[in-house]
mmCIF file of C-alpha atoms in Angstrom:
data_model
loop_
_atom_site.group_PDB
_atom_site.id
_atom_site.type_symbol
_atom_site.label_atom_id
_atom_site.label_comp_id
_atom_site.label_asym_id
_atom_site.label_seq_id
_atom_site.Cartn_x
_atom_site.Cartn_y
_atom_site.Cartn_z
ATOM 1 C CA UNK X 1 0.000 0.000 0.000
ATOM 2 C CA UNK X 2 2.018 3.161 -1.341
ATOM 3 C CA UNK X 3 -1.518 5.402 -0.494
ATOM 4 C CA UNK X 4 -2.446 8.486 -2.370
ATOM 5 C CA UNK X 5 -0.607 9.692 -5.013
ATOM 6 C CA UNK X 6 -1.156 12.866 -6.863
ATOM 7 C CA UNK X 7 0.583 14.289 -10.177
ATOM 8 C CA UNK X 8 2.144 17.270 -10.189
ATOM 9 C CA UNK X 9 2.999 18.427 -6.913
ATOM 10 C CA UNK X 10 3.302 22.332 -7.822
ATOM 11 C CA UNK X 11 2.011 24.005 -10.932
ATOM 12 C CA UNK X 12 2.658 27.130 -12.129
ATOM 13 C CA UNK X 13 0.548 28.529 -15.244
ATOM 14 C CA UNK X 14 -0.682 31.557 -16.514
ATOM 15 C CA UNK X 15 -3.892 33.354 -16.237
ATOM 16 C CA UNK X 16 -5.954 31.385 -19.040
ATOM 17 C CA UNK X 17 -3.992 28.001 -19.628
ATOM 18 C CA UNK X 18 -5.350 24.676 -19.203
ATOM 19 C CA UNK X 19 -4.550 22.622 -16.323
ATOM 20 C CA UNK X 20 -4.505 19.170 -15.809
ATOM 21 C CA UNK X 21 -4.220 17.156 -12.436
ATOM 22 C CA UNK X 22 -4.015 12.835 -11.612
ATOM 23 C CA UNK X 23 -4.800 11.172 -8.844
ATOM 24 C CA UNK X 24 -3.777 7.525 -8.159
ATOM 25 C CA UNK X 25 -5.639 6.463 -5.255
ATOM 26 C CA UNK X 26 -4.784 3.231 -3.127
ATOM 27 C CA UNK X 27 -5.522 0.464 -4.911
ATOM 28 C CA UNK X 28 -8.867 -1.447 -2.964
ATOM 29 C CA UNK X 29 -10.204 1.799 -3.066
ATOM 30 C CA UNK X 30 -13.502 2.607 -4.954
ATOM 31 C CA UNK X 31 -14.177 5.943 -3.723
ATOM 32 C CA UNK X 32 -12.477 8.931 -5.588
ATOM 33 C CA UNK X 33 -13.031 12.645 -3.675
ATOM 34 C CA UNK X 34 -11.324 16.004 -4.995
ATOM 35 C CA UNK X 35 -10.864 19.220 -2.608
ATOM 36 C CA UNK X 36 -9.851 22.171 -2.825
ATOM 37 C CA UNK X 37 -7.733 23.900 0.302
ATOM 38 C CA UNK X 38 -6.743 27.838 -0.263
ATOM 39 C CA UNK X 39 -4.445 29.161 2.435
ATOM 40 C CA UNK X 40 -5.520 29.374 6.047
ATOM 41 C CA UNK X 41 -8.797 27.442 5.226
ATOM 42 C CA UNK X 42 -10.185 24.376 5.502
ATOM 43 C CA UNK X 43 -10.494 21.742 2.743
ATOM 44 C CA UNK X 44 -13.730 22.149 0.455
ATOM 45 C CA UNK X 45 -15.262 19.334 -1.044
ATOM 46 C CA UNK X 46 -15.332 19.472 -4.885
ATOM 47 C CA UNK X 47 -16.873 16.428 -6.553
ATOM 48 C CA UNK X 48 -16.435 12.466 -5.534
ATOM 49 C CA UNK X 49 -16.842 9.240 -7.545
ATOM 50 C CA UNK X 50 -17.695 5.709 -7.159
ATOM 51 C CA UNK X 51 -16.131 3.226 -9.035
ATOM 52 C CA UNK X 52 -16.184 5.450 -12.465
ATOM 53 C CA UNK X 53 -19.755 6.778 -11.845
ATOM 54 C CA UNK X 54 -19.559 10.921 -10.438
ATOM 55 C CA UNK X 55 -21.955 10.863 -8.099
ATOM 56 C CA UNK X 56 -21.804 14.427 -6.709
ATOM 57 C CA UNK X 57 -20.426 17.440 -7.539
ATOM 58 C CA UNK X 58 -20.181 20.545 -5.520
ATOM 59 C CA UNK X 59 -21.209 24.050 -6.901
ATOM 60 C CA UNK X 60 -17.893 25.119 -6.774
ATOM 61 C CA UNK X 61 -17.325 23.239 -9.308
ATOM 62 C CA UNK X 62 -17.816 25.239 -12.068
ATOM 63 C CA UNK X 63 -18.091 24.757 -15.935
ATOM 64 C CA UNK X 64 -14.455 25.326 -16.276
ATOM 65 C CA UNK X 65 -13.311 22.395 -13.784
ATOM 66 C CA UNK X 66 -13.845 18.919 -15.314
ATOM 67 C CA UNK X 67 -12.971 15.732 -13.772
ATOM 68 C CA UNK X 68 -13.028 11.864 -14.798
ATOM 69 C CA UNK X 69 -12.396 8.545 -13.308
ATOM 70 C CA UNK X 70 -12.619 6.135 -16.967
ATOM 71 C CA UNK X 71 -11.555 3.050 -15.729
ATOM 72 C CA UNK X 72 -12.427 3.483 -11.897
ATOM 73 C CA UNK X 73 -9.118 3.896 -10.981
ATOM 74 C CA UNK X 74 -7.314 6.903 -11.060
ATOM 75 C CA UNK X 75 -8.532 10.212 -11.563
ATOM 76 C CA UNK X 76 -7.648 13.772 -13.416
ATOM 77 C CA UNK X 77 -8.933 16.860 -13.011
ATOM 78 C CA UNK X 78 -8.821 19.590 -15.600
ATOM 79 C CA UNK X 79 -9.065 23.827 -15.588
ATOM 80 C CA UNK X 80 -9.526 24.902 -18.535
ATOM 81 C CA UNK X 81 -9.305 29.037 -18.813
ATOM 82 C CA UNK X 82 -7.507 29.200 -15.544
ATOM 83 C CA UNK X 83 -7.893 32.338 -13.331
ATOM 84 C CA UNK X 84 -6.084 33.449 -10.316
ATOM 85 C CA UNK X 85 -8.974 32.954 -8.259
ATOM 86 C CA UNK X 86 -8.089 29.160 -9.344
ATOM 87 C CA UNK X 87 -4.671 29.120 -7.086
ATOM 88 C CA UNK X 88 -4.935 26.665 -4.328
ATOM 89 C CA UNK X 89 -4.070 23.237 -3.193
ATOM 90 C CA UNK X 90 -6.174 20.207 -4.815
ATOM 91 C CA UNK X 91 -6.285 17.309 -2.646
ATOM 92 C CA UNK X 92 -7.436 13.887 -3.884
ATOM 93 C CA UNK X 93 -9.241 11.288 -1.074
ATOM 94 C CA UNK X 94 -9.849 7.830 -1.005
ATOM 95 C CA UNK X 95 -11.557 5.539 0.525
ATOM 96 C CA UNK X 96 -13.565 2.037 -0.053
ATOM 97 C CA UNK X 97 -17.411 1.798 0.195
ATOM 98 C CA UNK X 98 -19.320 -0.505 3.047
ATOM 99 C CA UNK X 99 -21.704 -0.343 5.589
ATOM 100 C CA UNK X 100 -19.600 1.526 7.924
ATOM 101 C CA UNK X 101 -18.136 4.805 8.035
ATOM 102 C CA UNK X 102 -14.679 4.797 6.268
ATOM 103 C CA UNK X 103 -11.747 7.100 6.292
ATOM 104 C CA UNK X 104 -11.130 9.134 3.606
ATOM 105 C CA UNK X 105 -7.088 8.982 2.434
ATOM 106 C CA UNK X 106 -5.305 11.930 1.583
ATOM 107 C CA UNK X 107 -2.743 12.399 -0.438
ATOM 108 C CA UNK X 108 -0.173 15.292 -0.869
ATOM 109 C CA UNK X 109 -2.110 17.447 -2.851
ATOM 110 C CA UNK X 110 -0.874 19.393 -5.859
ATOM 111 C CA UNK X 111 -0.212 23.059 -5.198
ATOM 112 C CA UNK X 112 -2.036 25.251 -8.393
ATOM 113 C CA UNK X 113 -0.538 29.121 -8.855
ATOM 114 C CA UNK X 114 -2.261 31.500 -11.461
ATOM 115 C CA UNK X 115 -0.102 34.043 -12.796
ATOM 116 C CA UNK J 1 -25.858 23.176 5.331
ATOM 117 C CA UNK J 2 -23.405 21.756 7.312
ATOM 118 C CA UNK J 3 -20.560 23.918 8.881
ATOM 119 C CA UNK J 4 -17.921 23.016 11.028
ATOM 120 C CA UNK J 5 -16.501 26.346 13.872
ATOM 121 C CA UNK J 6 -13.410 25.454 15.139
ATOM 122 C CA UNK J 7 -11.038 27.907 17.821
ATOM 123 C CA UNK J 8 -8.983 30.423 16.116
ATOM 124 C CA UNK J 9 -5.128 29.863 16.343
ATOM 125 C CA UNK J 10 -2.540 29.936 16.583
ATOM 126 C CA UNK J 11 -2.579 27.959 20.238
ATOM 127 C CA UNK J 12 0.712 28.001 21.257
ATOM 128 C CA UNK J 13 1.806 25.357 24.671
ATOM 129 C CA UNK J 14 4.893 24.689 26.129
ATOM 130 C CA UNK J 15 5.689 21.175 26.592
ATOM 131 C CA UNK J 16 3.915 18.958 28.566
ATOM 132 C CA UNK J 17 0.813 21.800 29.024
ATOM 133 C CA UNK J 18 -2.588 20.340 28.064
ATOM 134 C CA UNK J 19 -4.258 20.798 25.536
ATOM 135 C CA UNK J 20 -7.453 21.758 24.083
ATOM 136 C CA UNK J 21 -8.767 22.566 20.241
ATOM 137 C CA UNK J 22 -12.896 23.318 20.570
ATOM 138 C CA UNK J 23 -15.143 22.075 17.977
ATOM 139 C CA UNK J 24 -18.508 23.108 17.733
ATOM 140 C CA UNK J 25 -20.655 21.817 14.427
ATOM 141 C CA UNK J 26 -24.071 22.308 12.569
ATOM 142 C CA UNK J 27 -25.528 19.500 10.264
ATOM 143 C CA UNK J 28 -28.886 17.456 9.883
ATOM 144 C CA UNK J 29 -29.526 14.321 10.364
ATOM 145 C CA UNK J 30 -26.479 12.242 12.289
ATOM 146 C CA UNK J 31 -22.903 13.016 11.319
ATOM 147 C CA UNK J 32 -20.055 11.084 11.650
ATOM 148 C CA UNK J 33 -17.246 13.586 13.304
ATOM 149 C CA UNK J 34 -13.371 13.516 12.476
ATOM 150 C CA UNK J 35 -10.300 14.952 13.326
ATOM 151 C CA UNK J 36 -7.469 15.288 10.819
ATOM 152 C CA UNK J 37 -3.757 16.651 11.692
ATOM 153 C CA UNK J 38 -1.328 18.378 9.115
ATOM 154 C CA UNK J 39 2.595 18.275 9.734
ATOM 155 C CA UNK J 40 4.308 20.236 8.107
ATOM 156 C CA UNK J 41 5.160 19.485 4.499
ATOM 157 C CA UNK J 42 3.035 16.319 4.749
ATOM 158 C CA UNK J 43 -0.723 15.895 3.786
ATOM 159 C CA UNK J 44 -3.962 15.365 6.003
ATOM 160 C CA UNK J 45 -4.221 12.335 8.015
ATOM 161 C CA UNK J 46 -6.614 10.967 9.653
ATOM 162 C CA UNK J 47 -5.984 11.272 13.791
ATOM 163 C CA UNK J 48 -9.187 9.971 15.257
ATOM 164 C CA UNK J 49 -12.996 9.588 14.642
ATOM 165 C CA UNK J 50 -16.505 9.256 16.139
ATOM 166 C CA UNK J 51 -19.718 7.536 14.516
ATOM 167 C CA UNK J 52 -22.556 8.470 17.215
ATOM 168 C CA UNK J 53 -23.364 10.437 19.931
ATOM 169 C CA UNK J 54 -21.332 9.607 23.112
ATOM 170 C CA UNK J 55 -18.838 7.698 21.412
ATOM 171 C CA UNK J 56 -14.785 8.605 22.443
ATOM 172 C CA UNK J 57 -12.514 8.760 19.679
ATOM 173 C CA UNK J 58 -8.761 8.854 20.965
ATOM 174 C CA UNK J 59 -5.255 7.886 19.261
ATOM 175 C CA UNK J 60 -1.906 8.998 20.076
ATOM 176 C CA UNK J 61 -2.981 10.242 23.577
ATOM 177 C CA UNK J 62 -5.376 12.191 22.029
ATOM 178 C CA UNK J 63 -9.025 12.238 22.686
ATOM 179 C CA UNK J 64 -12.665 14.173 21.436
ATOM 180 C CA UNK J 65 -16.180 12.875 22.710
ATOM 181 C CA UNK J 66 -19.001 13.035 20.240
ATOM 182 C CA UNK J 67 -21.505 15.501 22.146
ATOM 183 C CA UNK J 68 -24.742 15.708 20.453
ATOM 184 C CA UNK J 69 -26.336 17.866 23.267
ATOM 185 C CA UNK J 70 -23.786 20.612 23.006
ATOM 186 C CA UNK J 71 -22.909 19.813 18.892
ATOM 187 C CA UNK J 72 -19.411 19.554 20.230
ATOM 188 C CA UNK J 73 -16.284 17.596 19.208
ATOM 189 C CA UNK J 74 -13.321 19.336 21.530
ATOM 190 C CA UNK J 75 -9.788 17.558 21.073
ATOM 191 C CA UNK J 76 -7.911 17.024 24.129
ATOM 192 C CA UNK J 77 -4.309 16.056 25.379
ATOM 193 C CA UNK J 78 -3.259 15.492 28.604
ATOM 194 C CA UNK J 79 0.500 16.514 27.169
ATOM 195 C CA UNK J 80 1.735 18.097 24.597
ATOM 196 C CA UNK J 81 4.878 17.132 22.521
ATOM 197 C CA UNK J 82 6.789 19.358 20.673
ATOM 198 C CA UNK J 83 6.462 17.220 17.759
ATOM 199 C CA UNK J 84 2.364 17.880 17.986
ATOM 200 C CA UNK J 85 3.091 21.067 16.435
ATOM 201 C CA UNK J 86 0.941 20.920 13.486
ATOM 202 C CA UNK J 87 -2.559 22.036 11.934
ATOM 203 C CA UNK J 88 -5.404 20.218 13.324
ATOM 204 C CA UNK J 89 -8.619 20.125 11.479
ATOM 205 C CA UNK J 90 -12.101 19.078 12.521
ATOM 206 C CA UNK J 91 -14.600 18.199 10.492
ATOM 207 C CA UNK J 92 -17.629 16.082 9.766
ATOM 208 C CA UNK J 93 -19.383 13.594 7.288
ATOM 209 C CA UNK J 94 -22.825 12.752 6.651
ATOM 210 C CA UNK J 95 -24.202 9.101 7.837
ATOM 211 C CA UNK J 96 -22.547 7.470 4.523
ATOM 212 C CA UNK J 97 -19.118 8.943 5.205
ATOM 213 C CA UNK J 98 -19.019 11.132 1.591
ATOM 214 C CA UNK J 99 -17.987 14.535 1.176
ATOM 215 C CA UNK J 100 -16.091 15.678 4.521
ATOM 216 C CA UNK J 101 -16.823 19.509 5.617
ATOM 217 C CA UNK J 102 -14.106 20.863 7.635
ATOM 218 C CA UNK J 103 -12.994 23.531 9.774
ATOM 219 C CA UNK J 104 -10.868 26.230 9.110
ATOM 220 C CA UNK J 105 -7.844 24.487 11.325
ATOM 221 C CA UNK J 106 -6.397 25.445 14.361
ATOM 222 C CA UNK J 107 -2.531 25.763 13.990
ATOM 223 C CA UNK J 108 -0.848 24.249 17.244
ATOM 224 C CA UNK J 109 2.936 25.452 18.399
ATOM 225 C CA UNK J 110 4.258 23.314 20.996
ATOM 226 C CA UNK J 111 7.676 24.986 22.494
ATOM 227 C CA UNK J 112 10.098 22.996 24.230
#
């Protein structure tokens, strides 16, 4: 078990680019969750998937961010038209699915700045 | 919706001093309740949890008691470590464990 991984660990981009992040969660895992953690805050929930299926997304997630699971495994999620507003840390969570309450992994996150 | 109000920081101890982050939340139905640390350079983990009312989460000498009366979930140590210096986060989940909501952390500064 290497747990959450996440692809890039810093970004820098300017005002308008396209971004693209990856998450490999830990491997038993079926559940896929993306936040979003500015400075001096707490993590906000973005969207979250179940095998491949997106099951909710957050309204924070707007048109611009896009994310997939295809296979069920790992996970990407794109900016397109990025905006300063759009710096922060993106943190990808896993976690498997039963009939208890189960703990959401974290992994590094990948640290976004908007030029 | 759900909201999570934790204590401003920074809280800064010396060692061995107890310790005390309060946690006060907002949410229908019955949460599950969490506490997650951040170390410096290193991501969230997980440091304890609590399904339903009453229960007593505790790891590493730490300790929070779900309190549905007062919508509390305070995190306690009897004493501090200079290596507890970190960001401590509370937050909550609904009954399924999905999307967390957390607090805005507490930074902790434990000086030797």
């Amino acid at each position: 078990d290497t747990g959450v991984s996440q692809n890039p660990r810093h970004k820098i981009t300017k005002r308008g680019q396209n971004v693209t992040f990856r998450c490999d969660p830990i491997s038993e895992h079926n559940r896929l969750y993306w936040y979003r953690q500015t400075l001096g805050q707490g993590p906000e929930f973005l969207t979250y998937f179940q095998n491949e299926a997106q099951l909710e997304k957050s309204r924070l997630l707007s048109d611009r961010f896009s994310a997939e699971r295809p296979k069920g495994s790992f996970s990407t999620l794109e900016i397109q038209r990025t905006e300063q507003g759009d710096s922060a840390m993106y943190l990808c969570a896993s976690s498997s699915s039963g009939t208890k309450i189960e703990t959401q992994y974290f992994g590094p996150g990948t640290r976004l700045l908007v030029l | 919706g759900n909201s999570v109000t934790q204590m401003e920081g920074p809280v800064t101890l010396s060692e061995e001093a107890f310790l005390t982050i309060n946690c006060t939340y907002t949410a229908t139905g019955y949460p599950s309740l969490f506490w997650y640390v951040q170390y410096p350079g290193e991501g969230l983990q997980l440091l304890l949890k609590a399904t339903k009312a009453d229960d007593k989460g505790s790891n590493k000498g730490f300790e929070a008691t779900y309190r549905k009366e007062t919508t509390s979930f305070h995190l306690e140590k009897g004493s501090v470590q200079v290596s507890d210096s970190a960001v401590y986060f509370c937050a909550l989940s609904d009954r399924y464990g999905n999307k967390l909501v957390f607090g805005a952390g507490t930074i902790l500064r434990v000086k030797s």
